[in-house]
Coordinates of C-alpha atoms in Angstrom, one line a residue:
Chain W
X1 CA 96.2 93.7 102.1
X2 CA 94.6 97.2 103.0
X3 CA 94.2 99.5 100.0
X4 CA 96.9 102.0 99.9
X5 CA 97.9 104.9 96.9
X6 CA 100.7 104.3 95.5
X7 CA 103.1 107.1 94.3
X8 CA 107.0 107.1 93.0
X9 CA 109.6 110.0 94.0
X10 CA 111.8 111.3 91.8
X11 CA 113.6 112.9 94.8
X12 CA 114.3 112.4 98.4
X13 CA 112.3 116.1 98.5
X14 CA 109.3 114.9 96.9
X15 CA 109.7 111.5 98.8
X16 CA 109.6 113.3 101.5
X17 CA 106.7 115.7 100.8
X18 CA 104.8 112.7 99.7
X19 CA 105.2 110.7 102.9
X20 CA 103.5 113.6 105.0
X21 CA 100.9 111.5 106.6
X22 CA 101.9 109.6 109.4
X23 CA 100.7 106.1 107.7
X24 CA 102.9 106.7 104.7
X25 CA 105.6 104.5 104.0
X26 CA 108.9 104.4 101.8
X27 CA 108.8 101.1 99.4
X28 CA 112.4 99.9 98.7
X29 CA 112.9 96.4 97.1
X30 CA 109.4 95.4 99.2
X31 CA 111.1 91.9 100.2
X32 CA 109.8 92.7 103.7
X33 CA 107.1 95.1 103.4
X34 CA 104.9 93.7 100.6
X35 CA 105.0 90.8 103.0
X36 CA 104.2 92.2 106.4
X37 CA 101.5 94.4 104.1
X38 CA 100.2 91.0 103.1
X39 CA 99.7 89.6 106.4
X40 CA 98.2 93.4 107.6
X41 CA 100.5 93.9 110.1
X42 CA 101.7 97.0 108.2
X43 CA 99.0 98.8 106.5
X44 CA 100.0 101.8 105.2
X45 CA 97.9 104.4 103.5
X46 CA 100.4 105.9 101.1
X47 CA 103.4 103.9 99.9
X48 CA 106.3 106.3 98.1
X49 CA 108.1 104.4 96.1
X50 CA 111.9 105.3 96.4
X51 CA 113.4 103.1 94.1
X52 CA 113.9 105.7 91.5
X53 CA 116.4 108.1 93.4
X54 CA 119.8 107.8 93.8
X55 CA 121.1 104.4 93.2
X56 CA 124.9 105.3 92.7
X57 CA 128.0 103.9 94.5
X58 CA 130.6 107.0 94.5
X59 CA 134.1 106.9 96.0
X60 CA 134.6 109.9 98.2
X61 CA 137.5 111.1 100.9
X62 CA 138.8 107.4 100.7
X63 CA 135.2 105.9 101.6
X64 CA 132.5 105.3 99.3
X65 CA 128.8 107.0 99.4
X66 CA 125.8 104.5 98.6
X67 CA 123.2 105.7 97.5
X68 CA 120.2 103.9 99.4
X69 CA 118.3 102.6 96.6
X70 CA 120.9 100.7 95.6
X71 CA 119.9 97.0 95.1
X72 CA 121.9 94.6 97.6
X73 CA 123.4 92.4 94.5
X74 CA 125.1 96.1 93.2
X75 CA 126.4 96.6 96.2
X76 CA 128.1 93.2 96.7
X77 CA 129.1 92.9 93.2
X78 CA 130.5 96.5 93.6
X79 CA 134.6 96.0 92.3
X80 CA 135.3 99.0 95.6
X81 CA 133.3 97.0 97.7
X82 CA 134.6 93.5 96.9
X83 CA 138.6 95.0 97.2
X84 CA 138.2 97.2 100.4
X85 CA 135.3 95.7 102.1
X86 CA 134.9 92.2 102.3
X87 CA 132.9 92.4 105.3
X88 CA 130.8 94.1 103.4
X89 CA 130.3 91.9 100.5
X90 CA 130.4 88.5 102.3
X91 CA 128.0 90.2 104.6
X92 CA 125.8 90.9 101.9
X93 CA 126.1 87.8 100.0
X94 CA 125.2 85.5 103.0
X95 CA 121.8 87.1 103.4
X96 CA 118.6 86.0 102.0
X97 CA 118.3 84.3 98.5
X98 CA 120.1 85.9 94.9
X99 CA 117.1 86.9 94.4
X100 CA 115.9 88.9 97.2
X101 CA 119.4 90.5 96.9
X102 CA 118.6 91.5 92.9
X103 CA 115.1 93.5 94.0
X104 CA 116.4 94.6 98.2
X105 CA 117.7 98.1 98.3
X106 CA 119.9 99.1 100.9
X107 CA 117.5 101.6 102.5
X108 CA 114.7 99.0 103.2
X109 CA 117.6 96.0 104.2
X110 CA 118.1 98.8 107.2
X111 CA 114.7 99.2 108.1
X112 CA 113.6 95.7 107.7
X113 CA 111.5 94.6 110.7
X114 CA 112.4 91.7 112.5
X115 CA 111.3 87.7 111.7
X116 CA 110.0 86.9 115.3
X117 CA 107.5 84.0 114.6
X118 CA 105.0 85.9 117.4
X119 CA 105.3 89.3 115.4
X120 CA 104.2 87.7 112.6
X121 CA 101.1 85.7 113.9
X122 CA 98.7 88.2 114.1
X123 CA 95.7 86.3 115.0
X124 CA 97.2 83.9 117.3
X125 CA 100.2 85.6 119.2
X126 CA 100.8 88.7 121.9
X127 CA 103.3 91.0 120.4
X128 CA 104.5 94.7 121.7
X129 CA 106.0 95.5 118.6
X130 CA 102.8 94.7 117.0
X131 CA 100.3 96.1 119.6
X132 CA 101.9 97.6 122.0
X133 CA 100.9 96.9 125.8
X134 CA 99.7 93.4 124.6
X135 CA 102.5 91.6 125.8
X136 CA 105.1 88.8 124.2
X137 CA 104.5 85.2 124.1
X138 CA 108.1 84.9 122.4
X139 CA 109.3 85.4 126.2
X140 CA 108.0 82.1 127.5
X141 CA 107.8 80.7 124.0
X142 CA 109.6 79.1 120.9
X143 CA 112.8 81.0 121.2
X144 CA 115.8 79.5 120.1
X145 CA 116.3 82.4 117.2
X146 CA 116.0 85.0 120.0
X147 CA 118.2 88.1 121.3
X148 CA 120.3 87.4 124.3
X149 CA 121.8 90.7 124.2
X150 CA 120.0 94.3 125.3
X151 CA 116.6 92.7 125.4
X152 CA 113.7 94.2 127.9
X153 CA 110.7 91.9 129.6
X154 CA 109.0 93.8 126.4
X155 CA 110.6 92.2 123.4
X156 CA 113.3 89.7 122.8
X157 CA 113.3 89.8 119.3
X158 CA 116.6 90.2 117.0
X159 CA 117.4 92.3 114.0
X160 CA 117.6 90.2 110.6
X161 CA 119.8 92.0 108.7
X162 CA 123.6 90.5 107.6
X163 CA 124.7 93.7 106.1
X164 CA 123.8 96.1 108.8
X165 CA 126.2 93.7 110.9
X166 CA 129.0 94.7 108.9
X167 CA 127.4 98.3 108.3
X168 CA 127.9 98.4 112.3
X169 CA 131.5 97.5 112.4
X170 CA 132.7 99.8 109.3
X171 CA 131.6 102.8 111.2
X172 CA 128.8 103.4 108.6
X173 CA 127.0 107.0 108.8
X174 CA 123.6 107.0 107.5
X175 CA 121.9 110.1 105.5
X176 CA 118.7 111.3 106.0
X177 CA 116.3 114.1 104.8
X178 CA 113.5 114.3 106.2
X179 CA 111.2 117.9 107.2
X180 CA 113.3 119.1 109.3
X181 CA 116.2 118.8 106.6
X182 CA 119.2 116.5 106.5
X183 CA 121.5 115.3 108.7
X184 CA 123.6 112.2 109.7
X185 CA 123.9 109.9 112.2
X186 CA 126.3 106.8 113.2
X187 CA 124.5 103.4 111.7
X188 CA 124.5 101.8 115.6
X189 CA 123.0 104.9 116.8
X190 CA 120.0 104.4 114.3
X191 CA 118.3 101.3 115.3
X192 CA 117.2 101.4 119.1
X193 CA 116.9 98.9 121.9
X194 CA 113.0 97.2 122.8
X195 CA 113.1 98.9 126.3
X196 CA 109.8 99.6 127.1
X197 CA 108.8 100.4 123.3
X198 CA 109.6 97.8 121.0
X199 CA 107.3 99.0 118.5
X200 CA 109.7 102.4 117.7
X201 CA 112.6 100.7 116.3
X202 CA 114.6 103.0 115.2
X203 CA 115.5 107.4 115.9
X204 CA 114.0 108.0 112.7
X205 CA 111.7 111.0 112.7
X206 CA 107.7 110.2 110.8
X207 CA 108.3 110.9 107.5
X208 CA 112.1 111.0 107.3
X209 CA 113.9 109.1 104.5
X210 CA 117.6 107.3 104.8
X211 CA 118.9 108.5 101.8
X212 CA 122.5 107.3 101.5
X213 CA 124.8 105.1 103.9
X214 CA 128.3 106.3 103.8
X215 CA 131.5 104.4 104.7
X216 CA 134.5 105.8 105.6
X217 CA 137.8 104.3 104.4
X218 CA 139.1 101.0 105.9
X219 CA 142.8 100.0 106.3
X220 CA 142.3 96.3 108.0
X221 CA 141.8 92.8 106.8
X222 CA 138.0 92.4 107.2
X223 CA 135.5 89.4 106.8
X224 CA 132.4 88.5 108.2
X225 CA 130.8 84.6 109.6
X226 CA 127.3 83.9 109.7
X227 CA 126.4 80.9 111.8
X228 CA 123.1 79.4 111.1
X229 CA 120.7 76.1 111.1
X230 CA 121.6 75.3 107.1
X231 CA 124.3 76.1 104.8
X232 CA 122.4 78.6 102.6
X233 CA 119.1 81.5 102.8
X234 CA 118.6 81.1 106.7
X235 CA 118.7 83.8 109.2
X236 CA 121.8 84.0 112.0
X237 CA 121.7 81.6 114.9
X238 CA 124.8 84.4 115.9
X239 CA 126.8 86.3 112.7
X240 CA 130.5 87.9 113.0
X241 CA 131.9 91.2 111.1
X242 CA 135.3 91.8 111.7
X243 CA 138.3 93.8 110.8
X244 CA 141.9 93.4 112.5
X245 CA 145.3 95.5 111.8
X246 CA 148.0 93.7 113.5
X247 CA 151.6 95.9 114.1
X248 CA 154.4 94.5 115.7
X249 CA 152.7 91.5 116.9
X250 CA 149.9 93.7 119.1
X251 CA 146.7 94.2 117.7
X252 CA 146.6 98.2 116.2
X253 CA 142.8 98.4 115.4
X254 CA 140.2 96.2 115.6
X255 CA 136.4 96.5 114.8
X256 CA 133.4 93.8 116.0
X257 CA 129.8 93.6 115.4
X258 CA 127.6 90.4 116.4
X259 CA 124.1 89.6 114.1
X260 CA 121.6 87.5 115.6
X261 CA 121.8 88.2 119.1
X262 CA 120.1 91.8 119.9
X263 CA 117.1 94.0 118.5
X264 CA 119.5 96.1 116.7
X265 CA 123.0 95.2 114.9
X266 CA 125.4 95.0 118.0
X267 CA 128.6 96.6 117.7
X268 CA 130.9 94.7 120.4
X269 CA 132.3 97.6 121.7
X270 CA 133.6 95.9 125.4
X271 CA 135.5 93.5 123.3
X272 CA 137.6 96.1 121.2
X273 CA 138.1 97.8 124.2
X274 CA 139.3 94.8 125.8
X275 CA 141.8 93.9 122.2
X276 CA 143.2 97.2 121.5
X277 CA 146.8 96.9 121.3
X278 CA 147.1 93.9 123.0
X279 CA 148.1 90.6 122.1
X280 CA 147.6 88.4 119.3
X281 CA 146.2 85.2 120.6
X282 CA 143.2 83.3 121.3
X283 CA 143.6 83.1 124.9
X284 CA 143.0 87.2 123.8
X285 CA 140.2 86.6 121.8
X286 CA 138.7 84.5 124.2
X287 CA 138.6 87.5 127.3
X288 CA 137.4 90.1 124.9
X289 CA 134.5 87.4 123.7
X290 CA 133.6 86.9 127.7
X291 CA 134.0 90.5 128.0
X292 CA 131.2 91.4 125.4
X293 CA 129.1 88.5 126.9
X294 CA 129.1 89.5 130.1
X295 CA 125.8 90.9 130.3
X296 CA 124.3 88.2 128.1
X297 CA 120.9 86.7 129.2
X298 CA 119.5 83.8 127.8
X299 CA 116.0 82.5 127.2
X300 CA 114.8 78.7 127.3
X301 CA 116.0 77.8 123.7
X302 CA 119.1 79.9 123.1
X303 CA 121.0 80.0 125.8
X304 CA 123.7 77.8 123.0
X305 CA 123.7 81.8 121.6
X306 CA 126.4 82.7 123.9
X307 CA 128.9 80.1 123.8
X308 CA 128.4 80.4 119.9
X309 CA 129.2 83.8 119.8
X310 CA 132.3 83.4 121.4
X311 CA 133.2 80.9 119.6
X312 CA 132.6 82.5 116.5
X313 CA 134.5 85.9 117.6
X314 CA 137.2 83.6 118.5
X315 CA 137.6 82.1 115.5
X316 CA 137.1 84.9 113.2
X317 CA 139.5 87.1 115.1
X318 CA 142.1 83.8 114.9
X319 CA 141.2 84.1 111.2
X320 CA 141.8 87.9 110.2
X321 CA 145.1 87.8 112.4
X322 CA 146.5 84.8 110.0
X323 CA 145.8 86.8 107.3
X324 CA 147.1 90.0 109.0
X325 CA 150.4 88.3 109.3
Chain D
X1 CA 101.9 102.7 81.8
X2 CA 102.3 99.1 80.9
X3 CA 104.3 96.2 81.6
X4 CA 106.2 94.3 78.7
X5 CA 105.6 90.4 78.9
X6 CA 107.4 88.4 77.2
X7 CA 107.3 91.5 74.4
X8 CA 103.9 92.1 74.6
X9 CA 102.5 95.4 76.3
X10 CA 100.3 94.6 79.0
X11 CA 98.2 97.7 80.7
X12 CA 99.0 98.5 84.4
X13 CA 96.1 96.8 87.0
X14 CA 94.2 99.4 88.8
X15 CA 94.5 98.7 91.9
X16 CA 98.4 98.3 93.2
X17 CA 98.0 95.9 96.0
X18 CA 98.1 93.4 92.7
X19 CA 101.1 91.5 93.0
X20 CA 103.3 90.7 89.5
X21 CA 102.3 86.7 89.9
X22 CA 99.1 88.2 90.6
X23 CA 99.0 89.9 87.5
X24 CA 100.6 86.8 85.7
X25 CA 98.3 84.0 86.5
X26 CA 94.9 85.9 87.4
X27 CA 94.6 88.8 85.1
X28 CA 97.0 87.3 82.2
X29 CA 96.1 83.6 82.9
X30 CA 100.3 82.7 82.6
X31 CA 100.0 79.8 84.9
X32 CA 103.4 78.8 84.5
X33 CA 104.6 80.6 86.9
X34 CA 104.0 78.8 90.5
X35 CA 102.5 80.5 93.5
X36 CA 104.1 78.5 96.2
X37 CA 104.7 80.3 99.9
X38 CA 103.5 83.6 98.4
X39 CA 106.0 85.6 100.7
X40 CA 109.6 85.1 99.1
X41 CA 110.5 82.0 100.6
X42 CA 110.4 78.9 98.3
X43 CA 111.0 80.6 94.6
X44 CA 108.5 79.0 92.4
X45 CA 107.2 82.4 90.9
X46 CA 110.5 83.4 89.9
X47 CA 110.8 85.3 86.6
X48 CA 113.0 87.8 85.1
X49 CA 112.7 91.4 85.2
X50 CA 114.9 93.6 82.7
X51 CA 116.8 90.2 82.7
X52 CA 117.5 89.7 86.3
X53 CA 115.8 87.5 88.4
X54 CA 113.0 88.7 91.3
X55 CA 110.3 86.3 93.4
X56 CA 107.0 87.6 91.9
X57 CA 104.9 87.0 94.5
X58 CA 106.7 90.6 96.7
X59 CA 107.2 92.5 93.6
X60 CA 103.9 94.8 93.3
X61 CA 102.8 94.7 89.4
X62 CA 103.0 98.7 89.6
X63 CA 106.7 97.9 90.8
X64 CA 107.5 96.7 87.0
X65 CA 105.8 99.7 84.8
X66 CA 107.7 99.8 81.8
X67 CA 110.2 97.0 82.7
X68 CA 110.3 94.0 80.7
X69 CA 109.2 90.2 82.3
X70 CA 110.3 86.7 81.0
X71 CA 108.8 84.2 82.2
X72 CA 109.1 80.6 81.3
X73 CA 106.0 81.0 78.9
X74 CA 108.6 83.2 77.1
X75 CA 111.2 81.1 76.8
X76 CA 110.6 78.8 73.8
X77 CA 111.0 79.7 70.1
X78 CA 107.7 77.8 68.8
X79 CA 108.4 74.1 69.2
X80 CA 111.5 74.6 70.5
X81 CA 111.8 74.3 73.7
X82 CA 115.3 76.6 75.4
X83 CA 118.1 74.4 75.9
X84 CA 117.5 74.4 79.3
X85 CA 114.3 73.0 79.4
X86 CA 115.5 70.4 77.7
X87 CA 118.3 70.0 79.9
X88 CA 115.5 68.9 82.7
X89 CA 113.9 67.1 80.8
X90 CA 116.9 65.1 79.8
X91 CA 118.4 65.2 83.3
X92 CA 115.8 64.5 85.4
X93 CA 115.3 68.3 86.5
X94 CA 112.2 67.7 88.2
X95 CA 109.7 65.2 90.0
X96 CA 106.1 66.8 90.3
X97 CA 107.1 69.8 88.2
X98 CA 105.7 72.9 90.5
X99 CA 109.0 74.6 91.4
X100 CA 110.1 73.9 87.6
X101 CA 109.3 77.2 85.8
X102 CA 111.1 79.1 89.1
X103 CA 113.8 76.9 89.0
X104 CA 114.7 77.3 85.1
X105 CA 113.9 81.6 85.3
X106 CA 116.0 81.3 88.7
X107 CA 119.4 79.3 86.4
X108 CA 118.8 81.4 83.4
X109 CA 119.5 84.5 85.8
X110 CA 121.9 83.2 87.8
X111 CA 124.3 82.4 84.7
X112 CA 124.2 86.2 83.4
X113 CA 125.5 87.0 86.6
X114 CA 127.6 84.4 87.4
X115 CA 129.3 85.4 83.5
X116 CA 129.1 88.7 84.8
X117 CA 131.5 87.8 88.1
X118 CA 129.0 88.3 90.6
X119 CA 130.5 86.6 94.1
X120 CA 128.2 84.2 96.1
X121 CA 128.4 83.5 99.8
X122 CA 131.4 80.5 99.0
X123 CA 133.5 82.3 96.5
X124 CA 137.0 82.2 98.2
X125 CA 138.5 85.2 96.7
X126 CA 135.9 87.5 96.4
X127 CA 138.5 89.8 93.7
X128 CA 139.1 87.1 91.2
X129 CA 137.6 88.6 87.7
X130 CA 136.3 84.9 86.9
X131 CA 134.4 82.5 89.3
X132 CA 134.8 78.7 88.5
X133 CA 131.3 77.0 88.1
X134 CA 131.8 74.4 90.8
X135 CA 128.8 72.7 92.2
X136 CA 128.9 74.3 95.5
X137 CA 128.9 77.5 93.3
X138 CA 125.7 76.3 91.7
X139 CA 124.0 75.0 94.6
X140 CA 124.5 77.9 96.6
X141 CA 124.0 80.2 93.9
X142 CA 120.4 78.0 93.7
X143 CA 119.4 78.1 97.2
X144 CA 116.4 80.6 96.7
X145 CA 114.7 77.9 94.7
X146 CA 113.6 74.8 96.8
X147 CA 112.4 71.6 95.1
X148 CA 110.2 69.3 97.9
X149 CA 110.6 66.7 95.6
X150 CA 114.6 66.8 96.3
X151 CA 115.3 66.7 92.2
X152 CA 117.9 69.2 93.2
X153 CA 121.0 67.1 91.9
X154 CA 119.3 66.8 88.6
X155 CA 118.6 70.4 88.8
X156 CA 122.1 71.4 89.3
X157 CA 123.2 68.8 86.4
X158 CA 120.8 70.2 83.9
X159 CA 121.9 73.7 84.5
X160 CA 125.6 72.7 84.6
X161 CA 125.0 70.8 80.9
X162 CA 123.4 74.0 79.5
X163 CA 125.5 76.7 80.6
X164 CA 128.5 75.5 81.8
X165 CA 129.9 72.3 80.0
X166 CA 128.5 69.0 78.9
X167 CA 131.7 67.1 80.8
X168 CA 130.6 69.3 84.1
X169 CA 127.4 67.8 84.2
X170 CA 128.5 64.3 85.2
X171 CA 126.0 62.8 87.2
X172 CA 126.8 63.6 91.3
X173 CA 129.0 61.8 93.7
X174 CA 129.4 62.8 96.9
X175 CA 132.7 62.2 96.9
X176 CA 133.6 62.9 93.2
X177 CA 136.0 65.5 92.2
X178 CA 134.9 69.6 92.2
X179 CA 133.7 70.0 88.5
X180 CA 136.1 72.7 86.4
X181 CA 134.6 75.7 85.0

């Protein structure tokens, strides 16, 4: 690990002010980054601790605001959460093990950086995201775990997170302050595709600091599905978060989000489009899952990706609508 | 700036790249807690931090300034051992014992919050105010702590004998009936 000072905010200002140098970075829960820190691929020179703002979970207009250091368990455990959002808490509660949930916060889960085997191997593996202009030996290689979704002859990797899958779907808005001052912005307009630069993953400004996710309020039957290689603490072969109102035998409003297919949290937008207020059956399901998959282009190993997300979407829609009844 | 272990104040290291099982086994020479993958993967450092439990080995010591950590050098009371090591002992918790001190910190957290109604991944209704303590509930509730030597059925029989019921902890069939709560 490269040495680094260590410093803790007592708020987002002073966060802020302390991350002024480009190699600064926020420390959450430090699941991902103590790690990648370990293995040097990130080696920051300042680390602000953020832990110690605002960890509170307020109702508001209907919605609830979260504040960002709140720890993934809290959030899942949350009674609001549990009642309104299920996609949420299932989301949640499939990722990682209870105790990465007890020390994640849900700041860093959003900025976590991807698993890709080749972004890890420093010393034996080309990787954009890691040096940019070296190339990606995930491409030709290993890559059964890879994006089949809005990937670029750049980077193929996928986004690990469960609960920005459901984050996507709920129409999540995330806060930020940063030194230009705060403002907000839609959670699937944070994270950006590889194109030519997988190494800038998200919009976020240097320096600026997610400070509070916000949901608004949420009047469908919601769950989420994560598919994956054993039944517990493994990343998404393909993951579904859903939420279905059904009126008068049509569907009213439907929401969609895949995990484990794209470099950011994919919010199926071609397959709402293709649901909204039409009918309730598979045969349904099934056009709006080859709609959204449409465009999908596999690699050597995961080409099983899109048939899985269909079947998934399929099957969770077929789900939500039997409840919704 | 110190860090209470198992109620004793322990000074801060200098330099924060030290991890908390860093601090544990080199600096405080508690060895029992395991360094297994070292990045959050298999569990064996597991220990409790204000009473809930974290992997050591990606929680910076600096992290836990003024917080309190059990680990299972703390869990005793002289002689006698906490009724959950015995529990391993007398279920056959463990085979080569490395994963052991994770796996025991890992159960004593995941009972306070399965008391307190925290939901895992196969609760059915995530609403319910109580969670019945079946062995999927266990298992899954377990997953962050792997065992190489596969002891985990004896695992999940010890924990259910110490915190759930004696009659729970029947030994496991594969085909046997869901254990009550």
């Amino acid at each position: 690990m490269t040495p680094f000072q260590y410093s803790r905010a007592t708020s987002a200002a002073e966060a802020v002010q302390s991350a002024g140098l480009e190699a600064a970075k926020y420390l959450g829960g430090g699941t991902n980054l103590v790690d990648l820190m370990r293995e040097t691929i990130e080696r920051p020179a300042v680390l602000v601790d953020v832990t110690g703002l605002s960890a509170n979970i307020d109702e508001r207009e209907g919605g609830l605001l979260i504040g960002a250091a709140v720890r993934n368990t809290a959030l899942a455990e949350h009674r609001v959460v549990r009642e309104r959002y299920p996609v949420l808490a299932r989301a949640i509660l499939a990722g990682a093990s209870a105790q990465i949930r007890n020390m994640a916060t849900v700041g860093g889960n959003i900025l976590q950086r991807t698993r890709c085997a080749y972004f890890y191997d420093d010393e034996g593996s080309r990787c954009n995201k890691r040096t940019p202009g070296q190339g990606c030996d995930a491409l030709d290689g290993f890559n059964r775990m890879h994006a089949i979704l809005g990937t670029s002859p750049a980077c193929v990797a996928t986004h690990p997170s469960d609960m920005c899958v459901a984050l996507a779907a709920l129409d999540a808005t995330v806060h930020l302050e940063g030194r230009q001052g705060r403002r907000t912005l839609a959670l699937t307009d944070l994270h950006r595709l590889p194109g030519d630069h997988p190494e800038i993953e998200t919009v976020l400004e240097p320096g600026e600091l997610i400070t509070a996710v916000e949901l608004p309020p949420l009047t469908m039957a919601s769950t989420y599905r994560k598919v994956r290689d054993r039944a517990s603490y493994a990343f998404a072969l393909v993951s579904v978060a859903a939420a279905l109102r059904v009126e008068d035998g049509a569907v009213k409003a439907v929401r969609l989000a895949l995990g484990g297919v794209a470099h950011k949290p994919w919010r199926a937008w071609k397959a709402e489009a293709a649901l909204k207020d039409g009918p309730v059956t598979a045969e349904a399901f099934r056009a709006a899952a080859e709609a959204e998959l449409a465009d999908a282009a596999p690699l050597r190993d995961n080409a099983f990706k899109i048939e899985l997300a269909k079947r998934t979407m399929v099957s969770v829609l077929g789900e939500l609508a039997g409840e919704a009844a | 700036m110190s860090i209470i272990v198992n109620g004793s104040a322990t000074p801060l290291p200098p330099d924060p790249r030290v991890s908390l099982l860093d601090l544990l086994r080199e600096h405080l020479k508690l060895t029992g807690t395991k360094k297994g993958c070292n990045q959050g993967a298999c569990g064996a450092c597991t220990v409790l931090l204000d009473g809930e439990r974290v992997v050591s080995c990606l929680t910076l010591a600096v992290q836990a300034e003024g917080r309190a950590v059990t680990t299972v050098e703390g869990l005793a009371q002289s002689d006698k051992l906490h009724p959950l090591q015995q529990a391993f002992i007398d279920r056959d918790g463990f085979q080569c014992g490395y994963c052991t001190p994770g796996q025991i910190c890992s159960a004593i957290g995941m009972a306070a919050e399965l008391e307190r109604g925290v939901p895992s991944h196969v609760t059915g209704d995530l609403t319910a105010g109580t969670i019945a303590a079946s062995r999927e509930e266990l298992a899954e509730r377990m997953s962050g702590n792997l065992c190489r030597c596969g002891a985990h059925n004896g695992i999940i029989d010890a924990i259910a004998a110490t915190f759930i019921s004696k009659e729970a902890a029947q030994p496991y069939r594969p085909d046997g009936p869901e254990m009550a709560a």
